[in-house]
PDB file of C-alpha atoms in Angstrom:
ATOM      1  CA  MET U   1      15.111  74.794  18.676  1.00 57.00           C
ATOM      2  CA  THR U   2      16.137  71.163  19.106  1.00 69.00           C
ATOM      3  CA  GLU U   3      15.917  68.856  16.112  1.00 80.00           C
ATOM      4  CA  THR U   4      14.892  65.292  16.779  1.00 92.00           C
ATOM      5  CA  ILE U   5      17.263  62.409  16.230  1.00 91.00           C
ATOM      6  CA  GLN U   6      16.150  60.021  13.506  1.00 93.00           C
ATOM      7  CA  HIS U   7      17.381  56.635  12.341  1.00 93.00           C
ATOM      8  CA  SER U   8      18.207  56.118   8.665  1.00 95.00           C
ATOM      9  CA  VAL U   9      19.061  53.030   6.656  1.00 96.00           C
ATOM     10  CA  ILE U  10      21.496  54.149   3.968  1.00 96.00           C
ATOM     11  CA  SER U  11      22.467  51.847   1.123  1.00 95.00           C
ATOM     12  CA  VAL U  12      25.745  52.600  -0.646  1.00 95.00           C
ATOM     13  CA  LEU U  13      26.772  50.987  -3.922  1.00 95.00           C
ATOM     14  CA  ILE U  14      30.549  50.987  -4.028  1.00 94.00           C
ATOM     15  CA  GLU U  15      33.391  49.560  -6.105  1.00 94.00           C
ATOM     16  CA  ASP U  16      34.593  46.293  -4.616  1.00 93.00           C
ATOM     17  CA  GLU U  17      38.216  47.274  -4.131  1.00 92.00           C
ATOM     18  CA  SER U  18      40.743  47.265  -1.334  1.00 92.00           C
ATOM     19  CA  GLY U  19      40.277  50.186   1.038  1.00 91.00           C
ATOM     20  CA  ALA U  20      36.809  51.205  -0.179  1.00 92.00           C
ATOM     21  CA  LEU U  21      35.065  50.189   3.042  1.00 92.00           C
ATOM     22  CA  ALA U  22      37.772  51.900   5.082  1.00 93.00           C
ATOM     23  CA  ARG U  23      37.068  55.193   3.276  1.00 92.00           C
ATOM     24  CA  VAL U  24      33.352  54.952   4.056  1.00 93.00           C
ATOM     25  CA  VAL U  25      33.938  54.061   7.718  1.00 93.00           C
ATOM     26  CA  GLY U  26      36.602  56.783   7.912  1.00 93.00           C
ATOM     27  CA  LEU U  27      34.062  59.357   6.771  1.00 92.00           C
ATOM     28  CA  PHE U  28      31.797  58.392   9.677  1.00 93.00           C
ATOM     29  CA  SER U  29      34.506  58.244  12.325  1.00 91.00           C
ATOM     30  CA  GLY U  30      36.313  61.371  11.133  1.00 91.00           C
ATOM     31  CA  ARG U  31      33.180  63.477  11.472  1.00 91.00           C
ATOM     32  CA  GLY U  32      31.817  61.840  14.620  1.00 91.00           C
ATOM     33  CA  TYR U  33      28.814  60.234  12.910  1.00 93.00           C
ATOM     34  CA  ASN U  34      27.407  57.138  14.563  1.00 91.00           C
ATOM     35  CA  ILE U  35      27.189  53.735  12.863  1.00 94.00           C
ATOM     36  CA  GLU U  36      24.638  51.562  14.657  1.00 93.00           C
ATOM     37  CA  SER U  37      24.845  48.702  12.169  1.00 93.00           C
ATOM     38  CA  LEU U  38      27.038  48.003   9.144  1.00 94.00           C
ATOM     39  CA  THR U  39      26.861  45.208   6.589  1.00 95.00           C
ATOM     40  CA  VAL U  40      28.773  44.839   3.343  1.00 94.00           C
ATOM     41  CA  ALA U  41      28.861  42.210   0.617  1.00 93.00           C
ATOM     42  CA  LEU U  42      29.627  41.783  -3.065  1.00 94.00           C
ATOM     43  CA  VAL U  43      26.402  42.162  -5.061  1.00 92.00           C
ATOM     44  CA  ASP U  44      27.691  42.128  -8.650  1.00 92.00           C
ATOM     45  CA  ALA U  45      30.891  40.212  -9.383  1.00 92.00           C
ATOM     46  CA  GLU U  46      30.874  41.172 -13.066  1.00 92.00           C
ATOM     47  CA  GLN U  47      30.821  44.912 -12.363  1.00 92.00           C
ATOM     48  CA  LYS U  48      32.803  44.481  -9.115  1.00 94.00           C
ATOM     49  CA  LEU U  49      30.222  46.260  -6.982  1.00 94.00           C
ATOM     50  CA  SER U  50      29.463  45.817  -3.295  1.00 94.00           C
ATOM     51  CA  ARG U  51      26.573  47.114  -1.253  1.00 95.00           C
ATOM     52  CA  ILE U  52      27.151  48.667   2.147  1.00 95.00           C
ATOM     53  CA  THR U  53      24.076  49.023   4.336  1.00 96.00           C
ATOM     54  CA  VAL U  54      24.498  51.441   7.230  1.00 96.00           C
ATOM     55  CA  LEU U  55      22.031  52.077  10.023  1.00 95.00           C
ATOM     56  CA  THR U  56      22.893  55.490  11.396  1.00 95.00           C
ATOM     57  CA  SER U  57      21.233  58.204  13.430  1.00 93.00           C
ATOM     58  CA  GLY U  58      21.322  61.960  13.647  1.00 93.00           C
ATOM     59  CA  THR U  59      19.330  65.094  13.054  1.00 93.00           C
ATOM     60  CA  PRO U  60      17.829  65.496   9.566  1.00 93.00           C
ATOM     61  CA  MET U  61      20.670  67.918   8.744  1.00 93.00           C
ATOM     62  CA  VAL U  62      23.314  65.387   9.832  1.00 93.00           C
ATOM     63  CA  ILE U  63      21.672  62.642   7.744  1.00 94.00           C
ATOM     64  CA  ARG U  64      21.696  64.973   4.697  1.00 94.00           C
ATOM     65  CA  GLN U  65      25.387  65.714   5.319  1.00 94.00           C
ATOM     66  CA  ILE U  66      26.229  62.005   5.596  1.00 95.00           C
ATOM     67  CA  LYS U  67      24.532  61.256   2.268  1.00 95.00           C
ATOM     68  CA  ALA U  68      26.147  64.224   0.511  1.00 95.00           C
ATOM     69  CA  GLN U  69      29.617  63.319   1.783  1.00 94.00           C
ATOM     70  CA  LEU U  70      29.173  59.646   0.858  1.00 95.00           C
ATOM     71  CA  LYS U  71      28.226  60.642  -2.700  1.00 94.00           C
ATOM     72  CA  ARG U  72      31.524  62.547  -3.026  1.00 94.00           C
ATOM     73  CA  LEU U  73      33.719  59.567  -2.125  1.00 91.00           C
ATOM     74  CA  ILE U  74      35.621  58.226  -5.148  1.00 87.00           C
ATOM     75  CA  PRO U  75      34.662  54.526  -4.974  1.00 87.00           C
ATOM     76  CA  VAL U  76      30.937  55.287  -4.359  1.00 92.00           C
ATOM     77  CA  HIS U  77      28.604  54.747  -7.316  1.00 93.00           C
ATOM     78  CA  ASP U  78      25.333  55.662  -5.639  1.00 92.00           C
ATOM     79  CA  VAL U  79      23.723  56.398  -2.274  1.00 95.00           C
ATOM     80  CA  SER U  80      20.129  55.661  -1.346  1.00 93.00           C
ATOM     81  CA  ASP U  81      18.344  56.521   1.898  1.00 95.00           C
ATOM     82  CA  LEU U  82      15.913  53.609   2.145  1.00 94.00           C
ATOM     83  CA  THR U  83      14.184  55.181   5.151  1.00 93.00           C
ATOM     84  CA  GLU U  84      13.348  58.283   3.144  1.00 92.00           C
ATOM     85  CA  GLU U  85      12.644  56.781  -0.286  1.00 89.00           C
ATOM     86  CA  GLY U  86       9.682  54.626   0.632  1.00 85.00           C
ATOM     87  CA  PRO U  87       8.958  51.196   1.989  1.00 91.00           C
ATOM     88  CA  TYR U  88      11.855  48.790   2.415  1.00 91.00           C
ATOM     89  CA  VAL U  89      12.488  45.341   3.804  1.00 93.00           C
ATOM     90  CA  GLY U  90      15.145  45.205   6.511  1.00 93.00           C
ATOM     91  CA  ARG U  91      16.274  42.004   8.195  1.00 95.00           C
ATOM     92  CA  GLU U  92      18.989  40.960  10.578  1.00 96.00           C
ATOM     93  CA  LEU U  93      20.341  37.590  11.667  1.00 97.00           C
ATOM     94  CA  ALA U  94      21.242  36.875  15.283  1.00 98.00           C
ATOM     95  CA  LEU U  95      22.746  33.923  17.088  1.00 98.00           C
ATOM     96  CA  VAL U  96      21.664  33.944  20.723  1.00 98.00           C
ATOM     97  CA  LYS U  97      23.168  31.624  23.358  1.00 98.00           C
ATOM     98  CA  ILE U  98      21.120  30.721  26.421  1.00 98.00           C
ATOM     99  CA  VAL U  99      22.660  28.828  29.334  1.00 98.00           C
ATOM    100  CA  SER U 100      19.953  27.504  31.643  1.00 95.00           C
ATOM    101  CA  SER U 101      18.207  24.500  33.115  1.00 92.00           C
ATOM    102  CA  GLY U 102      14.828  23.543  34.509  1.00 93.00           C
ATOM    103  CA  GLU U 103      11.932  25.938  34.092  1.00 95.00           C
ATOM    104  CA  HIS U 104      14.104  28.627  32.504  1.00 96.00           C
ATOM    105  CA  ARG U 105      15.149  26.170  29.797  1.00 95.00           C
ATOM    106  CA  THR U 106      11.527  25.260  29.061  1.00 95.00           C
ATOM    107  CA  GLU U 107      10.489  28.925  28.985  1.00 97.00           C
ATOM    108  CA  ALA U 108      13.403  29.808  26.649  1.00 97.00           C
ATOM    109  CA  LEU U 109      12.245  27.088  24.222  1.00 96.00           C
ATOM    110  CA  ARG U 110       8.656  28.342  24.382  1.00 97.00           C
ATOM    111  CA  ILE U 111       9.654  31.944  23.678  1.00 98.00           C
ATOM    112  CA  ALA U 112      12.023  30.876  20.900  1.00 98.00           C
ATOM    113  CA  ASP U 113       9.198  28.963  19.252  1.00 97.00           C
ATOM    114  CA  SER U 114       6.882  31.983  19.380  1.00 98.00           C
ATOM    115  CA  PHE U 115       9.602  34.120  17.722  1.00 98.00           C
ATOM    116  CA  ARG U 116      10.297  31.382  15.145  1.00 98.00           C
ATOM    117  CA  ALA U 117      13.869  31.157  16.422  1.00 98.00           C
ATOM    118  CA  ARG U 118      15.518  27.917  15.380  1.00 97.00           C
ATOM    119  CA  PRO U 119      17.819  25.999  17.722  1.00 97.00           C
ATOM    120  CA  VAL U 120      21.094  25.423  15.830  1.00 98.00           C
ATOM    121  CA  ASP U 121      23.036  23.978  18.762  1.00 97.00           C
ATOM    122  CA  THR U 122      21.753  22.171  21.837  1.00 96.00           C
ATOM    123  CA  THR U 123      23.494  20.747  24.882  1.00 96.00           C
ATOM    124  CA  THR U 124      22.082  19.678  28.236  1.00 94.00           C
ATOM    125  CA  MET U 125      22.844  23.155  29.631  1.00 95.00           C
ATOM    126  CA  SER U 126      22.603  25.495  26.634  1.00 97.00           C
ATOM    127  CA  PHE U 127      20.934  26.456  23.383  1.00 96.00           C
ATOM    128  CA  VAL U 128      22.099  28.574  20.488  1.00 98.00           C
ATOM    129  CA  PHE U 129      19.123  30.018  18.638  1.00 98.00           C
ATOM    130  CA  GLU U 130      19.185  31.454  15.130  1.00 98.00           C
ATOM    131  CA  LEU U 131      16.710  34.277  14.638  1.00 97.00           C
ATOM    132  CA  THR U 132      16.010  36.496  11.650  1.00 97.00           C
ATOM    133  CA  GLY U 133      13.802  39.543  11.510  1.00 96.00           C
ATOM    134  CA  SER U 134      13.695  43.246  12.038  1.00 93.00           C
ATOM    135  CA  PRO U 135      16.190  44.748  14.495  1.00 91.00           C
ATOM    136  CA  GLU U 136      13.244  45.490  16.798  1.00 93.00           C
ATOM    137  CA  LYS U 137      12.197  41.815  16.782  1.00 97.00           C
ATOM    138  CA  ILE U 138      15.765  40.738  17.610  1.00 97.00           C
ATOM    139  CA  ASP U 139      15.925  43.329  20.433  1.00 96.00           C
ATOM    140  CA  ALA U 140      12.630  42.057  21.879  1.00 98.00           C
ATOM    141  CA  PHE U 141      13.820  38.433  21.778  1.00 98.00           C
ATOM    142  CA  ILE U 142      17.078  39.310  23.507  1.00 98.00           C
ATOM    143  CA  GLU U 143      15.271  41.229  26.267  1.00 98.00           C
ATOM    144  CA  LEU U 144      12.940  38.295  26.929  1.00 98.00           C
ATOM    145  CA  MET U 145      15.898  35.907  27.076  1.00 98.00           C
ATOM    146  CA  ARG U 146      17.934  38.064  29.469  1.00 97.00           C
ATOM    147  CA  PRO U 147      16.355  36.707  32.688  1.00 97.00           C
ATOM    148  CA  LEU U 148      16.350  33.143  31.301  1.00 97.00           C
ATOM    149  CA  GLY U 149      20.119  32.775  31.014  1.00 97.00           C
ATOM    150  CA  LEU U 150      21.200  34.953  28.095  1.00 98.00           C
ATOM    151  CA  ALA U 151      24.937  34.321  27.791  1.00 98.00           C
ATOM    152  CA  GLU U 152      26.057  35.622  24.419  1.00 98.00           C
ATOM    153  CA  VAL U 153      24.740  37.393  21.302  1.00 98.00           C
ATOM    154  CA  SER U 154      26.159  37.756  17.805  1.00 97.00           C
ATOM    155  CA  ARG U 155      24.306  39.952  15.275  1.00 96.00           C
ATOM    156  CA  THR U 156      24.918  40.552  11.592  1.00 95.00           C
ATOM    157  CA  GLY U 157      23.563  44.064  11.334  1.00 93.00           C
ATOM    158  CA  ILE U 158      20.719  45.048   9.054  1.00 94.00           C
ATOM    159  CA  ALA U 159      20.500  44.020   5.416  1.00 94.00           C
ATOM    160  CA  ALA U 160      17.890  46.083   3.590  1.00 93.00           C
ATOM    161  CA  ILE U 161      16.388  46.503   0.148  1.00 91.00           C
ATOM    162  CA  GLY U 162      13.646  48.726  -1.251  1.00 89.00           C
ATOM    163  CA  ARG U 163      10.208  47.224  -1.802  1.00 89.00           C
ATOM    164  CA  GLY U 164       8.431  47.159  -5.127  1.00 86.00           C
ATOM    165  CA  PRO U 165       9.686  47.124  -8.709  1.00 83.00           C
ATOM    166  CA  SER U 166      12.281  49.901  -8.515  1.00 75.00           C
ATOM    167  CA  VAL U 167      15.888  48.709  -8.743  1.00 72.00           C
ATOM    168  CA  PHE U 168      18.791  50.196  -6.829  1.00 67.00           C
ATOM    169  CA  HIS U 169      21.604  51.026  -9.201  1.00 57.00           C
ATOM    170  CA  LEU U 170      22.747  47.695 -10.613  1.00 55.00           C
ATOM    171  CA  LYS U 171      22.553  48.978 -14.165  1.00 54.00           C
ATOM    172  CA  LYS U 172      23.946  46.669 -16.798  1.00 50.00           C
ATOM    173  CA  GLU U 173      25.637  48.207 -19.785  1.00 48.00           C
ATOM    174  CA  PRO U 174      24.037  47.254 -23.124  1.00 43.00           C
ATOM    175  CA  VAL U 175      25.882  44.458 -24.889  1.00 40.00           C
TER     176      VAL U 175
END
């Protein structure tokens, strides 16, 4: 029986200390787990906590193993599978460079406008567009730009947060 591969957005609250990210990435690489997207940033300077958001894929059993192993890492405070726990908002930023002229240039501007991509650099032969949205939206934009002179892409990876009033783990100690 073959289990299907699923994508999961896992949010990890971790101590903001030297080597913490390396331990998380090491867990993935050491066990052959795939990281499709990875973002990390300080989210609470007072408590010295960072949030790592990982887009990964695997069978349901592999995803359970990833979460269990992450929870056992020393600098990890909490692990949340946003894909499993309910609705979430996930966005990515991309910078997309198009090198073109003539009709392709006009068409690239038209498509960018329909995707709400903002030109952040313009020359007579190129554009750099800034685009935010779901990874699927970014993928669709890139595919449409490919025949129009797509030259370069830089993506941030997904940043995600649960929807609604529940709060992910930034518990303040009573004063």
